[in-house]
Coordinates of C-alpha atoms in Angstrom, one line a residue:
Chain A
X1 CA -22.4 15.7 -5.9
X2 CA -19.7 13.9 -3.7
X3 CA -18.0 11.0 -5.9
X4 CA -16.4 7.9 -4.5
X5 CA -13.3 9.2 -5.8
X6 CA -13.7 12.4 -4.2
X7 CA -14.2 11.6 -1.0
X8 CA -11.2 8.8 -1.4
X9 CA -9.3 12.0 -2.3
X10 CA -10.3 13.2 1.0
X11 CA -9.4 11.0 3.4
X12 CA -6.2 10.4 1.7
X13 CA -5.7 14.0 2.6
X14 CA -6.6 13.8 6.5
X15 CA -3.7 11.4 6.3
X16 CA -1.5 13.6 4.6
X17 CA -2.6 15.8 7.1
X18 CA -0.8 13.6 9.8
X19 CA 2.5 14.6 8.2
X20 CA 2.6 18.1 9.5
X21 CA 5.2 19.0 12.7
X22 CA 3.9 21.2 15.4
X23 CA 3.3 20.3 18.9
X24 CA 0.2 18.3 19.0
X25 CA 1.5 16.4 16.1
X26 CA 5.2 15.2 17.9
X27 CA 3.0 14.4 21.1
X28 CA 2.5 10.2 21.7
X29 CA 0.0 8.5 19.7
X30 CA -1.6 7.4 23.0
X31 CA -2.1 10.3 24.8
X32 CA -4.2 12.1 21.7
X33 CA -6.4 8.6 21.0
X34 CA -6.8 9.0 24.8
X35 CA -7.8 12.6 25.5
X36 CA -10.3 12.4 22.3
X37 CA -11.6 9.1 23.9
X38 CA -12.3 11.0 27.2
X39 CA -13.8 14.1 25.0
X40 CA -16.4 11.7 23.6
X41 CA -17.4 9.9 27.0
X42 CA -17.8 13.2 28.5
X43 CA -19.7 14.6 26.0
X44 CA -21.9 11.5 25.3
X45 CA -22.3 11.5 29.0
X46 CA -24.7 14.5 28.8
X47 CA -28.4 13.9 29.8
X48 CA -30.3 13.9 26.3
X49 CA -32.2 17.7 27.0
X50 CA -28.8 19.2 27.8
X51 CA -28.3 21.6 25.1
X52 CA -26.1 24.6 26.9
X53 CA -24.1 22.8 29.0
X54 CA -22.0 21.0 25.7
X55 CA -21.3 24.0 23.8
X56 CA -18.1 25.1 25.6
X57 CA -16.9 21.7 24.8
X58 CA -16.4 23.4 21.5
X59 CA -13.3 24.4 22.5
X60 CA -11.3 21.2 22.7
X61 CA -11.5 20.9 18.7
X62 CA -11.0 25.0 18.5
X63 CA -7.7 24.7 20.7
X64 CA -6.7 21.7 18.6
X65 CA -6.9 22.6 15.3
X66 CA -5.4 25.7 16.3
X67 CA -2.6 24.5 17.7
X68 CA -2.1 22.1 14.9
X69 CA -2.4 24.3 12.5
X70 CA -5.4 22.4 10.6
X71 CA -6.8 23.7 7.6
X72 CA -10.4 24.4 9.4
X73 CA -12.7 24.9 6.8
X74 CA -11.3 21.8 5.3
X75 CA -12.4 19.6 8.7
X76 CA -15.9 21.7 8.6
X77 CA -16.8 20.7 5.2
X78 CA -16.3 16.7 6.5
X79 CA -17.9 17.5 9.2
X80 CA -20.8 19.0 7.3
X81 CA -21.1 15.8 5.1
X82 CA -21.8 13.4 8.2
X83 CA -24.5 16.3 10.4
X84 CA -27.5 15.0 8.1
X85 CA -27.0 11.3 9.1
X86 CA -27.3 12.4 12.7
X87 CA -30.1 14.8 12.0
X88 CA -32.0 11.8 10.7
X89 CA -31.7 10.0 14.0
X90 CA -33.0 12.9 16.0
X91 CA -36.1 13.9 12.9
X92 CA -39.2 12.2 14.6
X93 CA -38.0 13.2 18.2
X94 CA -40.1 16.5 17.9
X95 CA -43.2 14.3 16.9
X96 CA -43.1 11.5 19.7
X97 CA -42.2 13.7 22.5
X98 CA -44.8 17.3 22.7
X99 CA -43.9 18.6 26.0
X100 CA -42.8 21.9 26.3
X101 CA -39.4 22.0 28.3
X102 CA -38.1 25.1 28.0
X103 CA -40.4 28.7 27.0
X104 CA -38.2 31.9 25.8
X105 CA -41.1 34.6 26.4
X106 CA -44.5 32.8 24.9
X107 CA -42.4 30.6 22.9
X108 CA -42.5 26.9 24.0
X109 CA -40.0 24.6 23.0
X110 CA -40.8 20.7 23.2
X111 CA -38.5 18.1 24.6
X112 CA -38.3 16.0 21.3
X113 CA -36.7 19.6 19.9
X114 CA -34.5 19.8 22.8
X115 CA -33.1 16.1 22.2
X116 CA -33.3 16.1 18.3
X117 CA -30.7 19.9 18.9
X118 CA -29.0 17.9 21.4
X119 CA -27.9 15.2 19.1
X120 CA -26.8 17.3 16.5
X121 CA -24.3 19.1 18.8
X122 CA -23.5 16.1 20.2
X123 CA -22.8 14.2 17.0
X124 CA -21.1 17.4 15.6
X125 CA -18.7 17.8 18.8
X126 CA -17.8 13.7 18.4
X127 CA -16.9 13.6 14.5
X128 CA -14.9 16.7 14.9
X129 CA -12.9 15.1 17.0
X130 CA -12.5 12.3 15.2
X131 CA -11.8 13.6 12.5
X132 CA -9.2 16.0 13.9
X133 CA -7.9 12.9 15.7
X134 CA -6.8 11.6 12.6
X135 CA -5.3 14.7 11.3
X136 CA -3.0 15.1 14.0
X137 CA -2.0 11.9 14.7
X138 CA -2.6 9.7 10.9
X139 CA -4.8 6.8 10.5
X140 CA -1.7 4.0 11.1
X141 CA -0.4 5.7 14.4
X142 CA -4.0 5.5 15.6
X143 CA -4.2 1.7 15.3
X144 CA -0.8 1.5 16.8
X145 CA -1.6 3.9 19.7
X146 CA -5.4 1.4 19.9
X147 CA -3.1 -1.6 19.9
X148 CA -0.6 -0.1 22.8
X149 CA -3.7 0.5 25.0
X150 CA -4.7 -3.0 24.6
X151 CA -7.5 -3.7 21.7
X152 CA -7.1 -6.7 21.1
X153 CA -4.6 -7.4 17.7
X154 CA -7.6 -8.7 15.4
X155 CA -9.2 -5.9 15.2
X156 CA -6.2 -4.0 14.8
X157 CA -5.1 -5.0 11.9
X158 CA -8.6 -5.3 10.3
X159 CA -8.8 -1.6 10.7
X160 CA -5.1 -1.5 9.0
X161 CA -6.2 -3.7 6.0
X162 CA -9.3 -1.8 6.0
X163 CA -7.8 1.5 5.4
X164 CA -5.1 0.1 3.0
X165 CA -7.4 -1.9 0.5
X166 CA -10.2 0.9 1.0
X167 CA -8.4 2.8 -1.2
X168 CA -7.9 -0.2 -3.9
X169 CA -11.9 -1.2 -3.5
X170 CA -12.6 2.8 -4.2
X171 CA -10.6 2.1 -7.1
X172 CA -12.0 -0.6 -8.3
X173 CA -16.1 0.4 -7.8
X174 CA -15.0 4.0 -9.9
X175 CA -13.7 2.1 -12.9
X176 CA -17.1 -0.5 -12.9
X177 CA -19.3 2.4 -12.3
X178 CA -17.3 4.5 -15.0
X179 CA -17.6 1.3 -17.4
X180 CA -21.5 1.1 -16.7
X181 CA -22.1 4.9 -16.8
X182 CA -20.3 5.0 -20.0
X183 CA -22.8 2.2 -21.9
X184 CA -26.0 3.1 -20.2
X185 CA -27.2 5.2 -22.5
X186 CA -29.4 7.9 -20.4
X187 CA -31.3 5.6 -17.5
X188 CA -32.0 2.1 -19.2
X189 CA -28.7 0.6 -17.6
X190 CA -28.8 2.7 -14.1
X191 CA -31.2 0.3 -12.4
X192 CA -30.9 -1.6 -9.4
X193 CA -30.3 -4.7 -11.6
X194 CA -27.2 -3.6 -13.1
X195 CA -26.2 -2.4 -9.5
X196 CA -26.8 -5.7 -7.4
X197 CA -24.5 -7.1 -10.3
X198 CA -22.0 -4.8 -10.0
X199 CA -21.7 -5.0 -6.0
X200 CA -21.7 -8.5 -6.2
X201 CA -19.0 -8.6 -8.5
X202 CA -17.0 -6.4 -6.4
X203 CA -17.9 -8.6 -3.7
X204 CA -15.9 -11.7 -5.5
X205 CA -13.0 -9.6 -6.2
X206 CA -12.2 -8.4 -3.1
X207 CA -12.9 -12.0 -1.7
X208 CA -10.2 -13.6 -4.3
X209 CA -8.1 -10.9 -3.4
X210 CA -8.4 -11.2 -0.1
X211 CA -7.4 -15.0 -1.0
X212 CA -3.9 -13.8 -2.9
X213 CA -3.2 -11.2 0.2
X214 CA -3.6 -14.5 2.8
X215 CA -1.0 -16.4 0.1
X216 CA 1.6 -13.4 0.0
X217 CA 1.5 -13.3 3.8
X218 CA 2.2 -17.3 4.1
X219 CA 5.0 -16.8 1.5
X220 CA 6.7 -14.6 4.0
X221 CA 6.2 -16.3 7.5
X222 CA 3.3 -15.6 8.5
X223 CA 2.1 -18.0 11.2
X224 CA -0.6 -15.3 13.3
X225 CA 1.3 -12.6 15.1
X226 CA 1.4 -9.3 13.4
X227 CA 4.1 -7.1 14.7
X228 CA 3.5 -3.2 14.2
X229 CA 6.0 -0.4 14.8
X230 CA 6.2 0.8 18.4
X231 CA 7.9 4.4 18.3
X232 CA 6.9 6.8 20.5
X233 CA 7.2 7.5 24.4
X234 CA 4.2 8.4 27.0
X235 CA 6.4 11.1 28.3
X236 CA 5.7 13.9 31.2
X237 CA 4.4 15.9 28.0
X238 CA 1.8 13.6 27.2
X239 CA 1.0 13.5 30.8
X240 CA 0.5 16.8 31.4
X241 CA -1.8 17.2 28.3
X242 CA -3.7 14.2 29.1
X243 CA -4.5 15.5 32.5
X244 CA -5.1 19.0 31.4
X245 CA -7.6 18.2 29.1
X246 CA -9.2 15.8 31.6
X247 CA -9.5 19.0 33.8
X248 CA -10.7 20.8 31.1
X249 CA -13.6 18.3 30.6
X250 CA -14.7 17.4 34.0
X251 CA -15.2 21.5 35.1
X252 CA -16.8 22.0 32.0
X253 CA -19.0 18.3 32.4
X254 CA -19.9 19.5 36.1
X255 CA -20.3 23.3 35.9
X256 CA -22.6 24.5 33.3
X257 CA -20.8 27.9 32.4
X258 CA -23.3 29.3 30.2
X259 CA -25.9 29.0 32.8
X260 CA -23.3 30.1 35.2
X261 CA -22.5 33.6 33.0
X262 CA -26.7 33.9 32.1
X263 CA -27.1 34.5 36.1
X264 CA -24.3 36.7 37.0
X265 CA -25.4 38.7 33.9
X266 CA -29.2 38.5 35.3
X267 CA -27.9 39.0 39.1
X268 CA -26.0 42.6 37.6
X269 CA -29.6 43.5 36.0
X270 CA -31.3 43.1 39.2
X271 CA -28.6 45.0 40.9
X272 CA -28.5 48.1 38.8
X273 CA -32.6 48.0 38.8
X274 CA -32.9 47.6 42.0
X275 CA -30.0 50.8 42.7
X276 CA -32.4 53.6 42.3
Chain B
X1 CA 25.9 -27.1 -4.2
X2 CA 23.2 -29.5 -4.8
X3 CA 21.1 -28.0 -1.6
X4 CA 18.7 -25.9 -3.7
X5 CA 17.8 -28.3 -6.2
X6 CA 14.1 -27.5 -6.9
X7 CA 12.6 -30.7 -8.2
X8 CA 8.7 -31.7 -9.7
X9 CA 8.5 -35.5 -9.7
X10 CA 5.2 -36.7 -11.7
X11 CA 3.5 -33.7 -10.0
X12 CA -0.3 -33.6 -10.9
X13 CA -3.0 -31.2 -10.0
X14 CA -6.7 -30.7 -10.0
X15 CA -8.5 -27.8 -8.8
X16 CA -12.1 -28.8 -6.8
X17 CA -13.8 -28.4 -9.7
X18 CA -12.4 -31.1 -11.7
X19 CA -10.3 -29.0 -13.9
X20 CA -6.3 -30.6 -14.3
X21 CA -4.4 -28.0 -14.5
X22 CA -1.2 -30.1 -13.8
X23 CA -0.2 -33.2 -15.4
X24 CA 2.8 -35.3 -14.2
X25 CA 5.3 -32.7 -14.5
X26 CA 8.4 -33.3 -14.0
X27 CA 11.8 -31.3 -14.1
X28 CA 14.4 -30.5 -11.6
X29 CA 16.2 -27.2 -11.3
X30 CA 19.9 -26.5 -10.0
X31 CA 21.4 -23.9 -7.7
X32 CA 22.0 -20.6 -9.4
X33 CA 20.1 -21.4 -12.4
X34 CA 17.9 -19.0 -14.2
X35 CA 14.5 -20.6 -15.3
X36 CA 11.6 -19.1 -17.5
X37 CA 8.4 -20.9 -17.1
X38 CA 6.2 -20.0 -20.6
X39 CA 2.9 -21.0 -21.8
X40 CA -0.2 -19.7 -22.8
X41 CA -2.7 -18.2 -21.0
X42 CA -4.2 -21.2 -18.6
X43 CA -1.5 -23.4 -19.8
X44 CA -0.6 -23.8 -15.7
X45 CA 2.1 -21.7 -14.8
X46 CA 0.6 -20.4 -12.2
X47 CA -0.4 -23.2 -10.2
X48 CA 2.8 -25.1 -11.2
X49 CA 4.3 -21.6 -8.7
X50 CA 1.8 -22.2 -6.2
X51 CA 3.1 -25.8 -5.6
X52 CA 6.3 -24.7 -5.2
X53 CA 5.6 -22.9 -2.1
X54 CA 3.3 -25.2 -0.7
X55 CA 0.3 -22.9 -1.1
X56 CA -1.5 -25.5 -3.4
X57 CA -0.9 -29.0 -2.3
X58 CA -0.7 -31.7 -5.4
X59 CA -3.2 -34.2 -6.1
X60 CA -0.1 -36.2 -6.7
X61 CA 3.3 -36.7 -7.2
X62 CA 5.7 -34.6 -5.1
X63 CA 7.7 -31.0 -4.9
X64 CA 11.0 -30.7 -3.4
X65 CA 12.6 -27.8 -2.2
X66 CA 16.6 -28.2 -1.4
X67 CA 16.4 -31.4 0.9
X68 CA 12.8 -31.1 1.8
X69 CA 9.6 -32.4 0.2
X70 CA 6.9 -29.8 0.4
X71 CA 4.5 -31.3 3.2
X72 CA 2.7 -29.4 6.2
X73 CA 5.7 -30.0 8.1
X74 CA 8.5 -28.5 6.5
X75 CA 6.6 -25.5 5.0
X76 CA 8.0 -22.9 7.8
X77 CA 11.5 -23.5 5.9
X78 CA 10.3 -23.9 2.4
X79 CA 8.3 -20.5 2.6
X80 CA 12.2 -19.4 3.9
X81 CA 14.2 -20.7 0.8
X82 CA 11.5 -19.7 -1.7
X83 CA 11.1 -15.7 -1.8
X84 CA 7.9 -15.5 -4.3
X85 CA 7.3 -11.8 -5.9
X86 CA 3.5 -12.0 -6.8
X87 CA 1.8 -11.0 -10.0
X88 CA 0.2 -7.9 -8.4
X89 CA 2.0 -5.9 -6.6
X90 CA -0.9 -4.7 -4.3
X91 CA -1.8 -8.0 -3.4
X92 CA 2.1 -8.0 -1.3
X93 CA 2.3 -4.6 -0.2
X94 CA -0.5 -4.8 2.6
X95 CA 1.1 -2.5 5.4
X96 CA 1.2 0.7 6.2
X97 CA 4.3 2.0 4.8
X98 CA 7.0 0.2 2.4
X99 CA 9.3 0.1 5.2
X100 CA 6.9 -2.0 7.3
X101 CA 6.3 -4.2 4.3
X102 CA 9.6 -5.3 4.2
X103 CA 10.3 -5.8 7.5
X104 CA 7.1 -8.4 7.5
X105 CA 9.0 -10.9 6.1
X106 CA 11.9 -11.1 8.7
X107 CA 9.7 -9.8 12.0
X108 CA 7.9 -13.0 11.2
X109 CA 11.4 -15.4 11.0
X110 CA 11.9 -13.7 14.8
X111 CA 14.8 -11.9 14.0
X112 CA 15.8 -9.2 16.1
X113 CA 14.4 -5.2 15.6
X114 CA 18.0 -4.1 15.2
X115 CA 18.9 -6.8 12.2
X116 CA 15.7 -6.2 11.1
X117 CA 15.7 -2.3 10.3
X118 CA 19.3 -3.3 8.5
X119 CA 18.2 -6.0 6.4
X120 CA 15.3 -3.9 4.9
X121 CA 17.8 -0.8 4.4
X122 CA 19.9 -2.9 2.3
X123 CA 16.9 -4.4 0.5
X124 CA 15.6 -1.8 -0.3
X125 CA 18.8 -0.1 -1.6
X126 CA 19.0 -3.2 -3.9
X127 CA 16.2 -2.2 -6.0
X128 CA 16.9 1.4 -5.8
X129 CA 13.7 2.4 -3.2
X130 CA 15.3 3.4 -0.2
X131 CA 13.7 6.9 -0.8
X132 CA 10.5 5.8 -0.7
X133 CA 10.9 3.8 3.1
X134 CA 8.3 5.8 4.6
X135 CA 5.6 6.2 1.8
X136 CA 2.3 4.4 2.5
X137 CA 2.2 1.4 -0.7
X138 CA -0.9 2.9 -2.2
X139 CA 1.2 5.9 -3.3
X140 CA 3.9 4.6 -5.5
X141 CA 3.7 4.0 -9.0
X142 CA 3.6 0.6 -10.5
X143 CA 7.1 0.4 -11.5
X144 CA 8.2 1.5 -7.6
X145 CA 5.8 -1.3 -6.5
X146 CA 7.3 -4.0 -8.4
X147 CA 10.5 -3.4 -6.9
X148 CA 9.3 -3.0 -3.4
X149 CA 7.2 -6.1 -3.9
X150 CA 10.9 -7.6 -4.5
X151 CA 13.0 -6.3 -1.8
X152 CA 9.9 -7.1 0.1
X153 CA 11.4 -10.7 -0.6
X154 CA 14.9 -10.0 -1.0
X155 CA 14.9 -9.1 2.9
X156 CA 13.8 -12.6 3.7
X157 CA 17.2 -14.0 2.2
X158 CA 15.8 -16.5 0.2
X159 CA 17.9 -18.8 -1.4
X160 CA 15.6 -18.9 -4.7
X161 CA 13.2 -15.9 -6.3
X162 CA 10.4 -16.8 -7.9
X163 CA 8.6 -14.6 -9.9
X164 CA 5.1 -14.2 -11.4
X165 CA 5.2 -11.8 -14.8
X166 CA 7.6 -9.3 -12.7
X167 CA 8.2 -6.7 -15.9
X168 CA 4.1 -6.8 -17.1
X169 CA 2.4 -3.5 -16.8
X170 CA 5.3 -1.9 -16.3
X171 CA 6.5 1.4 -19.1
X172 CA 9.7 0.5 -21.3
X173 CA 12.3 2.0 -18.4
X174 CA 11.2 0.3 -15.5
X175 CA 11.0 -2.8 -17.0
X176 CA 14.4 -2.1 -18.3
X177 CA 15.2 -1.3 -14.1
X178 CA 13.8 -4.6 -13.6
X179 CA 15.7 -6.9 -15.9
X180 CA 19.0 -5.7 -15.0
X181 CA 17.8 -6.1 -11.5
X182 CA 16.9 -9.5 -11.9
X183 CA 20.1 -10.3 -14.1
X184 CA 21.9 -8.7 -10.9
X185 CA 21.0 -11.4 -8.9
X186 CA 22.9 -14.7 -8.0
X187 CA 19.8 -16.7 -6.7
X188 CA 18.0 -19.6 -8.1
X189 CA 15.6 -17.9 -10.2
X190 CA 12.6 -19.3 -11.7
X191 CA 10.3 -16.4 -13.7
X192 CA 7.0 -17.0 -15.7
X193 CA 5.6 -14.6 -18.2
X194 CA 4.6 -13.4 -21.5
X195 CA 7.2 -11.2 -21.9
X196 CA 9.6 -13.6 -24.0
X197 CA 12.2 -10.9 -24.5
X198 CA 12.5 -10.3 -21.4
X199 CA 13.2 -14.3 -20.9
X200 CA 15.9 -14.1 -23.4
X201 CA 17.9 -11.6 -21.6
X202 CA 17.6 -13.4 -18.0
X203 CA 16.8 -17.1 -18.7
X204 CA 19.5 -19.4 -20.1
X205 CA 16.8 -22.4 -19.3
X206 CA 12.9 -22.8 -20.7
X207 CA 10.1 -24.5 -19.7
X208 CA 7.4 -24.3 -22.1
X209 CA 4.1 -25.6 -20.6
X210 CA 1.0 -26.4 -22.5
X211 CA -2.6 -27.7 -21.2
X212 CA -1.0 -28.4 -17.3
X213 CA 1.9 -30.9 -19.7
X214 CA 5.6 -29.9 -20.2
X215 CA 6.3 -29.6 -23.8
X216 CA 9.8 -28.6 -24.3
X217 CA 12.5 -28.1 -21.2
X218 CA 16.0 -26.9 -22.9
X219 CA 18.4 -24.3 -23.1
X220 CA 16.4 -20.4 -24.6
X221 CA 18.3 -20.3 -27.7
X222 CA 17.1 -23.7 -28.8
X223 CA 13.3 -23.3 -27.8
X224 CA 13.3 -19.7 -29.1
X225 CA 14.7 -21.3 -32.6
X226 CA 12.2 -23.3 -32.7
X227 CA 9.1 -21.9 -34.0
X228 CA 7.2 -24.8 -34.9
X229 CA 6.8 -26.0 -31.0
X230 CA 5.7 -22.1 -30.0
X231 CA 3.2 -21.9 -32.8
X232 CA 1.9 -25.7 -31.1
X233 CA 2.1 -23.7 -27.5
X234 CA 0.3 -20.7 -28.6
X235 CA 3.3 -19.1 -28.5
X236 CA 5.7 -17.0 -30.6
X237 CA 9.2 -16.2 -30.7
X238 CA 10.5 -13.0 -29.0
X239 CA 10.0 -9.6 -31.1
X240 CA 13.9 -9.2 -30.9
X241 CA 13.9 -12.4 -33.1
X242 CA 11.2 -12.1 -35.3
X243 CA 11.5 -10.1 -38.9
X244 CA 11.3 -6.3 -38.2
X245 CA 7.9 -5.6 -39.3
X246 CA 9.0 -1.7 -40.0
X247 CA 11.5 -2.8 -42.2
X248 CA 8.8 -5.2 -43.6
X249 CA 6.8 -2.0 -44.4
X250 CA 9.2 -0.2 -46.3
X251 CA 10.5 -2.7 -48.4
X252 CA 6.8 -3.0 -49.2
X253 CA 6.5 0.4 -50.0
X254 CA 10.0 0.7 -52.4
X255 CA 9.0 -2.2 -54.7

């Protein structure tokens, strides 16, 4: 079963991740955070029976984590954890929606089928790259790249103190849940009472430490503007991969190549019947 | 120079609850002086530290910091003269990397990138960390935090450190790393914590606080001689003065 700490363990290691040099890694900040931007619009673009037309789009994360030499059965297994959620979304699609859209021989295939597979691929395609996102670029650089482009500060730096004192909440929930597994005895003290308690202690602590955080940033000046390391230059390089991968998406958005090879492959059967 | 004098004068201090945890205290502090606040636990150190950055404001009485009372007004340049190291060191490192941490303090005062990057260099060198510049906070070990957590100050140029238990939690070597650190310095320094032989090594001057009152306010060797006034505190003479309790044991054993 995944633990808190595990998972913590895991993310820590997308970041490490982030450390690697190879070419998608020295590229800007802002050129990846934009390409994978453009990969999820495109993809989410899809009409929600389109099923054939998103699977080359497999290829972005294939090409990436390639050429970044990712661990990939690392960034499946992630990937893996988050599928189920979207399968949940998609469950009672096959239920409300009967019609059959699509028949391979006497087999019919309903709509809600078609969508509920549809939202799998596309929430499968979208985390990937996420996730991969993070990998090759680290989970800082990506705020700083979000900032650049023109998010607005706040919500910047929440997304900095979130992943900095993520890991310190993590901490803290393992050691209460430790204490509590330790004297509960079998069941009696795994309830939900025991539980609400606990999360509403955490609650308080991060709240008062939230309080001391506020206090060691007055003690050094604060007074509202945060200012975040700008390295990095959007260079012909990031350019050219921005574009390319744009070019990449809107053929693949507009042209649906697996229909595309289906015919030609049907058109040469037709041919070599109709020969003799 | 008599410009960072830190002075208390009749400061009081209740919290919204109704609970004084200051009572007209009253001391003043010279440039270059080395100052341990003690007490037991609750006896208001603390919030005594909190006033002297204006992060708690006093019920009454008054705090000044060099020539400026600690109002609204004048806090931008108290917060500037008094560099304050935090109990928990994960409560000041809140930025990405240690090198970003340190350069929070003077990016805020507007100084420029290139002063900037030079000041946290020599900082960190200060306390020995300048290998760790580029490590994100979470993965440093306690001892490596505390001294970040100071150069995090240090780069600020303050003209006084104060310090919240700056050696607790830490193993035997990095506390010894801190101490000579702090004895290092030529600041004002005012320290509060429970580890007494610790004060005895960098404090010439203690404050011994009890139930939000000053009890005693003289020079270490005197207050640490006195074992009656600790035992009234809650408090006990340093380990390095007290009988050895190995020796103790043995003579013990031979008669």
């Amino acid at each position: 079963m995944a633990t808190i700490e595990g998972s913590m363990l895991d993310f820590r290691q997308l970041d490490l991740l982030a450390a690697q040099d190879t070419v998608i890694h020295r590229l800007d900040a802002r050129a990846k955070v934009l390409v994978v931007l453009l990969f999820i619009i495109t993809v989410v673009s899809f009409g929600r029976y389109e099923l054939s037309a998103m699977v080359p789009f497999f290829i972005f994360p294939v090409v990436m984590v390639v050429l970044a030499d990712l661990p990939a059965g690392f960034i499946v297994r992630k990937v893996a954890l988050v599928i189920p959620f979207a399968a949940a979304i998609g469950i009672f699609n096959p239920l409300f929606d009967q019609e059959i859209r699509l028949s391979i021989g006497s087999f019919g295939i309903s709509g809600g089928w078609l969508s509920c597979a549809s939202i799998v691929v596309r929430a499968t395609l979208t985390v990937t790259a996420a996730l991969m996102l993070v990998a090759v670029t680290g989970f800082t650089a990506v705020c700083g790249a979000l900032e650049r482009l023109g998010m607005p500060q706040a919500l910047v730096v929440q997304l900095l103190f979130m992943q900095r004192y993520l890991f310190v909440l993590a901490d803290d929930a393992a050691n209460a849940s430790r204490a509590r597994e330790l004297r509960a005895f079998g069941n009696r003290g795994m309830g939900i009472g025991p539980f609400a308690a606990m999360t509403g202690h955490l609650l308080l602590k991060s709240w008062e430490r939230a309080e001391r955080i506020h206090m060691a940033m007055l003690a050094r000046g604060f007074q509202g503007e945060f200012y975040l390391q700008r390295t990095g230059a959007f260079g012909l390089r990031e350019l050219l991969f921005v574009a390319g991968w744009l070019a990449v998406f809107m053929i693949l958005r507009f042209t649906n190549i697996p229909l595309l090879i289906g015919e030609a492959v049907t058109r040469l059967f037709i041919a070599q019947a109709t020969i003799p | 120079m008599s410009h960072h004098i830190v002075a208390a004068d009749r400061l009081s201090f209740s919290y919204p609850d109704g609970t004084a945890a200051l009572r007209s205290v009253s001391f003043s502090i010279h440039h270059g002086e080395s100052v341990a606040v003690i007490g037991a636990n609750g006896a208001g150190k603390s919030t005594l530290l909190q006033q002297l950055n204006g992060y708690l404001t006093p019920t009454s009485g008054q705090v000044r910091i060099g020539d400026f009372p600690v109002t609204p007004k004048t806090l931008h340049d108290v917060r500037r003269t008094v560099g304050m190291v935090f109990q928990n060191p994960d409560d000041q490192l809140f930025m990405p990397t240690v090198f970003d941490d340190v350069a929070f303090g003077p990016l805020n005062l507007g100084m420029p990138t290139k002063d900037v990057e030079q000041r946290v260099t020599a900082a960190l060198d200060t306390v020995c960390a300048g290998h760790l510049a580029a490590k994100p906070p979470y993965r440093l070990s306690c001892g490596e935090k505390k001294r970040v957590a100071i150069a995090t100050v240090l780069a600020m140029d303050p003209a006084m450190l104060v310090m919240d238990e700056p050696t607790s939690g830490l193993d035997p070597f990095s506390r010894r790393e801190v101490i000579k650190l702090l004895n290092e310095f030529s600041h004002t320094r005012i320290i509060t914590s429970h580890d007494l032989d610790m004060v005895a090594e960098v404090c010439d001057r203690v404050i011994v606080m009890h139930a939000g009152e000053i009890r005693a306010d003289g020079a270490a060797e005197d207050i640490f001689a006195d074992a009656g006034l600790l035992a009234s505190c809650r408090l006990e003479p340093p380990f390095s003065m007290q009988a050895c309790v190995v020796c103790a044991k043995r003579g013990g054993q031979t008669s």
